[in-house]
Coordinates of C-alpha atoms and ligand atoms in Angstrom, one line a residue:
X1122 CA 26.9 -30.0 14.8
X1123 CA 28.2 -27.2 13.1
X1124 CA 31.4 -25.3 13.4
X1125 CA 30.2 -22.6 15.0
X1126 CA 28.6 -24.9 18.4
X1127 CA 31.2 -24.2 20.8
X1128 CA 31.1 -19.9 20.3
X1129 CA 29.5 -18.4 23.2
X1130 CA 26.7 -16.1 22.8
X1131 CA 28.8 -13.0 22.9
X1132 CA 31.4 -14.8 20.1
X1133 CA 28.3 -15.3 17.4
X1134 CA 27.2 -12.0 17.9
X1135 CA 30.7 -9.8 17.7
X1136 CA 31.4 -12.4 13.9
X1137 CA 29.4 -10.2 11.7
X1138 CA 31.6 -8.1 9.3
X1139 CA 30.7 -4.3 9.4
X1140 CA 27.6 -3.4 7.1
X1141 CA 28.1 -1.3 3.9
X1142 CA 25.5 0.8 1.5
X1143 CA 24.8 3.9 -0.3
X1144 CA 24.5 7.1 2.3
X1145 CA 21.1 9.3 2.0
X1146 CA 21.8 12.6 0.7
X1147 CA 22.9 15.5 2.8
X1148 CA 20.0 17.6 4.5
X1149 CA 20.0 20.6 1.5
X1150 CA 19.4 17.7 -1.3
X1151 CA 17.1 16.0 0.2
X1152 CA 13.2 15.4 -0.2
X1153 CA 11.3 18.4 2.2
X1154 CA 9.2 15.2 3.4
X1155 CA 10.5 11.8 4.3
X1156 CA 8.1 10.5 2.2
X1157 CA 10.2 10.4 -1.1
X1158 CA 13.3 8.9 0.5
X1159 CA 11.0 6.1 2.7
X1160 CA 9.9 5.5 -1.0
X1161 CA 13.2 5.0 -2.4
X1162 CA 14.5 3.0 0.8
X1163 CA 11.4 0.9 0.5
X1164 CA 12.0 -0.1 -3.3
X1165 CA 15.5 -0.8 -3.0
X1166 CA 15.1 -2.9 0.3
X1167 CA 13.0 -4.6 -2.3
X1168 CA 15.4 -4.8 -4.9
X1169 CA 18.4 -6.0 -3.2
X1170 CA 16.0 -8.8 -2.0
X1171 CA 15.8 -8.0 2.1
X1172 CA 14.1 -10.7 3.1
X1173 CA 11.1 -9.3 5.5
X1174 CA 11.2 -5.3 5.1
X1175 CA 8.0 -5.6 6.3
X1176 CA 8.8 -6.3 9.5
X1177 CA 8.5 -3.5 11.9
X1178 CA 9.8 -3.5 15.9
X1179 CA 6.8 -1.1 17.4
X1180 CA 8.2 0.0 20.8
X1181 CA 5.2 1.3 23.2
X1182 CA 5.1 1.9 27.0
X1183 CA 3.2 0.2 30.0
X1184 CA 1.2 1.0 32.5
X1185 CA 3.6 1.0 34.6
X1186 CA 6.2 3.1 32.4
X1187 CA 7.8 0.4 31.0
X1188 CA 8.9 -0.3 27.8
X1189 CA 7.8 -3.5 25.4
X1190 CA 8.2 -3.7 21.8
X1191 CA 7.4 -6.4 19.1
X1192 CA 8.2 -6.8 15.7
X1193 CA 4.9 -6.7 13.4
X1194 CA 3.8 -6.2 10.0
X1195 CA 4.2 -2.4 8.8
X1196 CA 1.4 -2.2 6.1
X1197 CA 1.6 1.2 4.5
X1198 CA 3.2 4.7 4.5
X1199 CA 1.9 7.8 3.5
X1200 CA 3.4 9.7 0.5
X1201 CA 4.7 12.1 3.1
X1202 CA 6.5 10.0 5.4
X1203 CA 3.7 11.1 8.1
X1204 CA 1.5 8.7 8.5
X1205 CA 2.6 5.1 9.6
X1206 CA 0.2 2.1 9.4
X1207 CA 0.0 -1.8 11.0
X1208 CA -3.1 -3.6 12.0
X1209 CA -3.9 -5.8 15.5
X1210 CA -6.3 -5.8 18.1
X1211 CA -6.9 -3.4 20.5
X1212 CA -7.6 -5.9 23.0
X1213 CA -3.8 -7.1 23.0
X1214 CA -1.1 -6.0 25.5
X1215 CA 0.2 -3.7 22.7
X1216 CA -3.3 -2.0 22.1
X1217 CA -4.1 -1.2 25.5
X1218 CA -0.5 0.3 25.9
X1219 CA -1.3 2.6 23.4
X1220 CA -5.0 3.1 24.1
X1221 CA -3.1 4.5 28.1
X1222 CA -0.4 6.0 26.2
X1223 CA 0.2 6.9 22.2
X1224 CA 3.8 7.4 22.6
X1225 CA 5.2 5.1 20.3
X1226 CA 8.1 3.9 18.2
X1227 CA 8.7 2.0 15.1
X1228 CA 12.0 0.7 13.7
X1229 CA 13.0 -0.6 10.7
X1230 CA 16.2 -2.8 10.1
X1231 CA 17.5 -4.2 6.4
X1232 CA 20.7 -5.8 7.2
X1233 CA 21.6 -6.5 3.5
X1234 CA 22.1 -3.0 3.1
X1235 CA 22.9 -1.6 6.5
X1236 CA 19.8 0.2 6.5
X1237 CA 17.9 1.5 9.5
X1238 CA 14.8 3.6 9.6
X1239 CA 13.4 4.8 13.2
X1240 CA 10.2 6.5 13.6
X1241 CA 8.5 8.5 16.8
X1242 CA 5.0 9.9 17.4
X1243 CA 1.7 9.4 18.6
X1244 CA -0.7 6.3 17.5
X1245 CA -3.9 7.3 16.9
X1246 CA -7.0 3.8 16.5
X1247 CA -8.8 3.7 12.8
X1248 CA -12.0 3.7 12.1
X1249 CA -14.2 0.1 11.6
X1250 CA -14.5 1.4 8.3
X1251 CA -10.3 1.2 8.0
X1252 CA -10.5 -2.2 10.3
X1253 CA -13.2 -3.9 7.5
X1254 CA -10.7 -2.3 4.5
X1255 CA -7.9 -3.8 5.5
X1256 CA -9.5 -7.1 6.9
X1257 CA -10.2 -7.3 3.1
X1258 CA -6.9 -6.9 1.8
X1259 CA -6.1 -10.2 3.6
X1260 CA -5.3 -14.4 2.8
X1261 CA -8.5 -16.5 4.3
X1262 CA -5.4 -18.2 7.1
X1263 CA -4.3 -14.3 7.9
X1264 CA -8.3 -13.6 8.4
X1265 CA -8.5 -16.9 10.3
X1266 CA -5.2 -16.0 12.7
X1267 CA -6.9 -12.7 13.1
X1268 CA -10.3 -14.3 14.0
X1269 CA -9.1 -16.7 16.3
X1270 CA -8.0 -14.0 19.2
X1271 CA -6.5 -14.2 22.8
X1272 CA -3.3 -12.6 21.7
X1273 CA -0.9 -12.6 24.4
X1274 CA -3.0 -14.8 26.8
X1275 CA -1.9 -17.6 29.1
X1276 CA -2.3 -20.9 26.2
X1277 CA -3.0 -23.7 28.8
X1278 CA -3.6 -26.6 25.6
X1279 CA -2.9 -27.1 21.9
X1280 CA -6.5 -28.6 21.6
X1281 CA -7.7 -25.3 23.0
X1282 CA -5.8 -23.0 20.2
X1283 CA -6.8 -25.6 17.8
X1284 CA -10.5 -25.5 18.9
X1285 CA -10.4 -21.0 19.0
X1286 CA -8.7 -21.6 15.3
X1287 CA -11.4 -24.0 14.0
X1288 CA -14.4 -21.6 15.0
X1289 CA -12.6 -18.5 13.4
X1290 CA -12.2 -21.0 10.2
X1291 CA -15.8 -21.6 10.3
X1292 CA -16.5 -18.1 10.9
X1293 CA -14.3 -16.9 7.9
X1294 CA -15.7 -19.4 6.0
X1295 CA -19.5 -18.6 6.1
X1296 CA -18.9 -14.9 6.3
X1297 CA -15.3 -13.5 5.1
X1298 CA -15.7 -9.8 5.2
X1299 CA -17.1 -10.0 9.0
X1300 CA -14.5 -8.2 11.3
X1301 CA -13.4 -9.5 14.4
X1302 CA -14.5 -7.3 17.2
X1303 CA -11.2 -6.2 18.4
X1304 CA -9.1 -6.0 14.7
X1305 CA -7.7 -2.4 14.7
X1306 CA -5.9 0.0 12.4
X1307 CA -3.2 2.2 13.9
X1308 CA -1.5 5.1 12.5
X1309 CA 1.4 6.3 14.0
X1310 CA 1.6 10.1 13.2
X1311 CA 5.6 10.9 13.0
X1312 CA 6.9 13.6 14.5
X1313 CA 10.6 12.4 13.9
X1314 CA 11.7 10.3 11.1
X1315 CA 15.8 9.2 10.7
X1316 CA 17.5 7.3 8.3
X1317 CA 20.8 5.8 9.4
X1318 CA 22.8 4.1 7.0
X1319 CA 25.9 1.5 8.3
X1320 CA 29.5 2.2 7.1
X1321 CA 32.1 -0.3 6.9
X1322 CA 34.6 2.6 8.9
X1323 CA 31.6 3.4 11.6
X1324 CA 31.2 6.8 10.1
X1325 CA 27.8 5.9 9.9
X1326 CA 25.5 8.3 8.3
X1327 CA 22.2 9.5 9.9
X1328 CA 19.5 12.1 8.0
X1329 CA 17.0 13.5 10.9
X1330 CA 13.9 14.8 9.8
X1331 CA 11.7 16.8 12.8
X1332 CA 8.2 17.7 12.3
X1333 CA 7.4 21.3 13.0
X1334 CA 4.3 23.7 12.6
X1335 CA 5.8 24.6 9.0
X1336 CA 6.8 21.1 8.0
X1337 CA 10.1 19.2 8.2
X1338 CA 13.3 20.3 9.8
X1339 CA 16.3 18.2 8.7
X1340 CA 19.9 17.6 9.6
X1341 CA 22.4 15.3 10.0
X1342 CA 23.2 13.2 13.4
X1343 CA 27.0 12.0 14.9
X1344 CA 27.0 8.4 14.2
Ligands
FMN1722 C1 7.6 -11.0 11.3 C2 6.5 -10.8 12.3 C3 5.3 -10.2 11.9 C4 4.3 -10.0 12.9 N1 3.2 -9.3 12.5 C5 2.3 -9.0 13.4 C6 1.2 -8.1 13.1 O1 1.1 -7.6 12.0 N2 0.3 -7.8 14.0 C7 0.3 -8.4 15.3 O2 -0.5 -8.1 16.1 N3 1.4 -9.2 15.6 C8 2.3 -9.5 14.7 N4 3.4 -10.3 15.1 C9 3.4 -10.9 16.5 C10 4.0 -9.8 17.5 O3 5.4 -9.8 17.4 C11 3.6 -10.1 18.9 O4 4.0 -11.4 19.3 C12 2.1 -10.1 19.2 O5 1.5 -9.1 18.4 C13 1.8 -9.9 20.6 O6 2.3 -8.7 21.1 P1 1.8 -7.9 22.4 O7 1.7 -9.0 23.5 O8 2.9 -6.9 22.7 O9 0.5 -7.2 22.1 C14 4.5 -10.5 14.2 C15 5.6 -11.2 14.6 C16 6.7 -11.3 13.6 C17 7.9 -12.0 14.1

């Protein structure tokens, strides 16, 4: 048992020492795009070792105007900062939220470097073309977990995941490239993009960019 067993939840929580890293520049010295700077954040997340800064929450609403959000892979960003892209299928809670509504959000958290970015805008489904691309790009066990389906549905047995995952292996298997029915790009198009950065005295700095007919508006939020 370690030290920390008899903290309550609320204890654990509040112990975290106030984050720390480099501010983004000032709104007249930075990039007319997000792109350059979602660039730069990306590589550095990379070089100070975050440990998944791939890992996206995607915030949607339900039928019911409610809201849900996840945490899934984010697989690319255009040079631009407009165009934001993940992959699942469209058959899943999450894909008939946004096929009812696009409204979406995606945030983006690096803890080593008290780094978050949040984005806003409308999801728009790719193509099968886009599906069959970026099936490509993936392991034979990610093809297989994205073959064997049901996301989000009542599991009543192990024997009947293990059953669903042992006809998508044999599927993969004889044909690879085949695409399950449902397996969907998204792109959320951003019509907000901010970068907050954490500051050990809470003067935490925020860079707003705003899409507008023109291109990007940008200025600074109160922490
Ligand atoms: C690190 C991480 C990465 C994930 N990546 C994906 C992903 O790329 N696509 C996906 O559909 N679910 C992904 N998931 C699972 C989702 O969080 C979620 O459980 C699942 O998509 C069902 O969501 P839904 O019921 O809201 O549709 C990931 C979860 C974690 C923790």
């Amino acid at each position: 048992m370690t030290v920390r067993a008899h903290l309550s939840p609320a204890a654990v929580l509040l112990s975290r020492p106030a984050p720390a890293g480099q501010a983004p520049p000032f709104p007249g010295e930075a990039p007319d795009t997000p792109g350059p700077l979602v660039l730069r954040w990306l590589r550095e997340a990379a070089d100070a070792g975050v440990g998944a800064l791939q890992a996206a929450t995607l915030a949607t609403v339900d039928g019911d105007g409610n809201p849900d959000a996840r945490v899934l892979v984010l697989r690319d960003v255009s040079p631009d900062g407009a165009s934001w892209t993940f992959a699942t299928d469209r058959g899943s809670p999450k894909g008939r939220q946004l096929a009812a509504n696009p409204g979406a959000a995606l945030t983006l958290h690096w803890p080593e470097q008290a780094r978050q970015l949040r984005v806003r805008g409308k999801v728009t489904a790719g193509s099968r073309e886009e599906a069959a691309a970026e099936f490509r790009t993936r392991s034979p066990a990610a093809r297989v977990a994205a073959r064997t389906g049901h996301q989000s549905e009542a599991l009543t047995s192990d024997d009947a995941y293990r059953e669903a995952e042992a006809a998508a292996r044999a599927t993969v298997s004889e044909t690879p490239d085949a695409v399950p029915a449902g397996h969907t790009v998204y792109t959320l198009h951003a019509g907000e993009v901010e970068f907050w950065q954490g500051s050990p005295d809470r003067f935490h700095q925020r860079l707003h960019y705003r899409r507008t007919d023109d291109g990007w508006n940008r200025r600074r939020l109160w922490p």
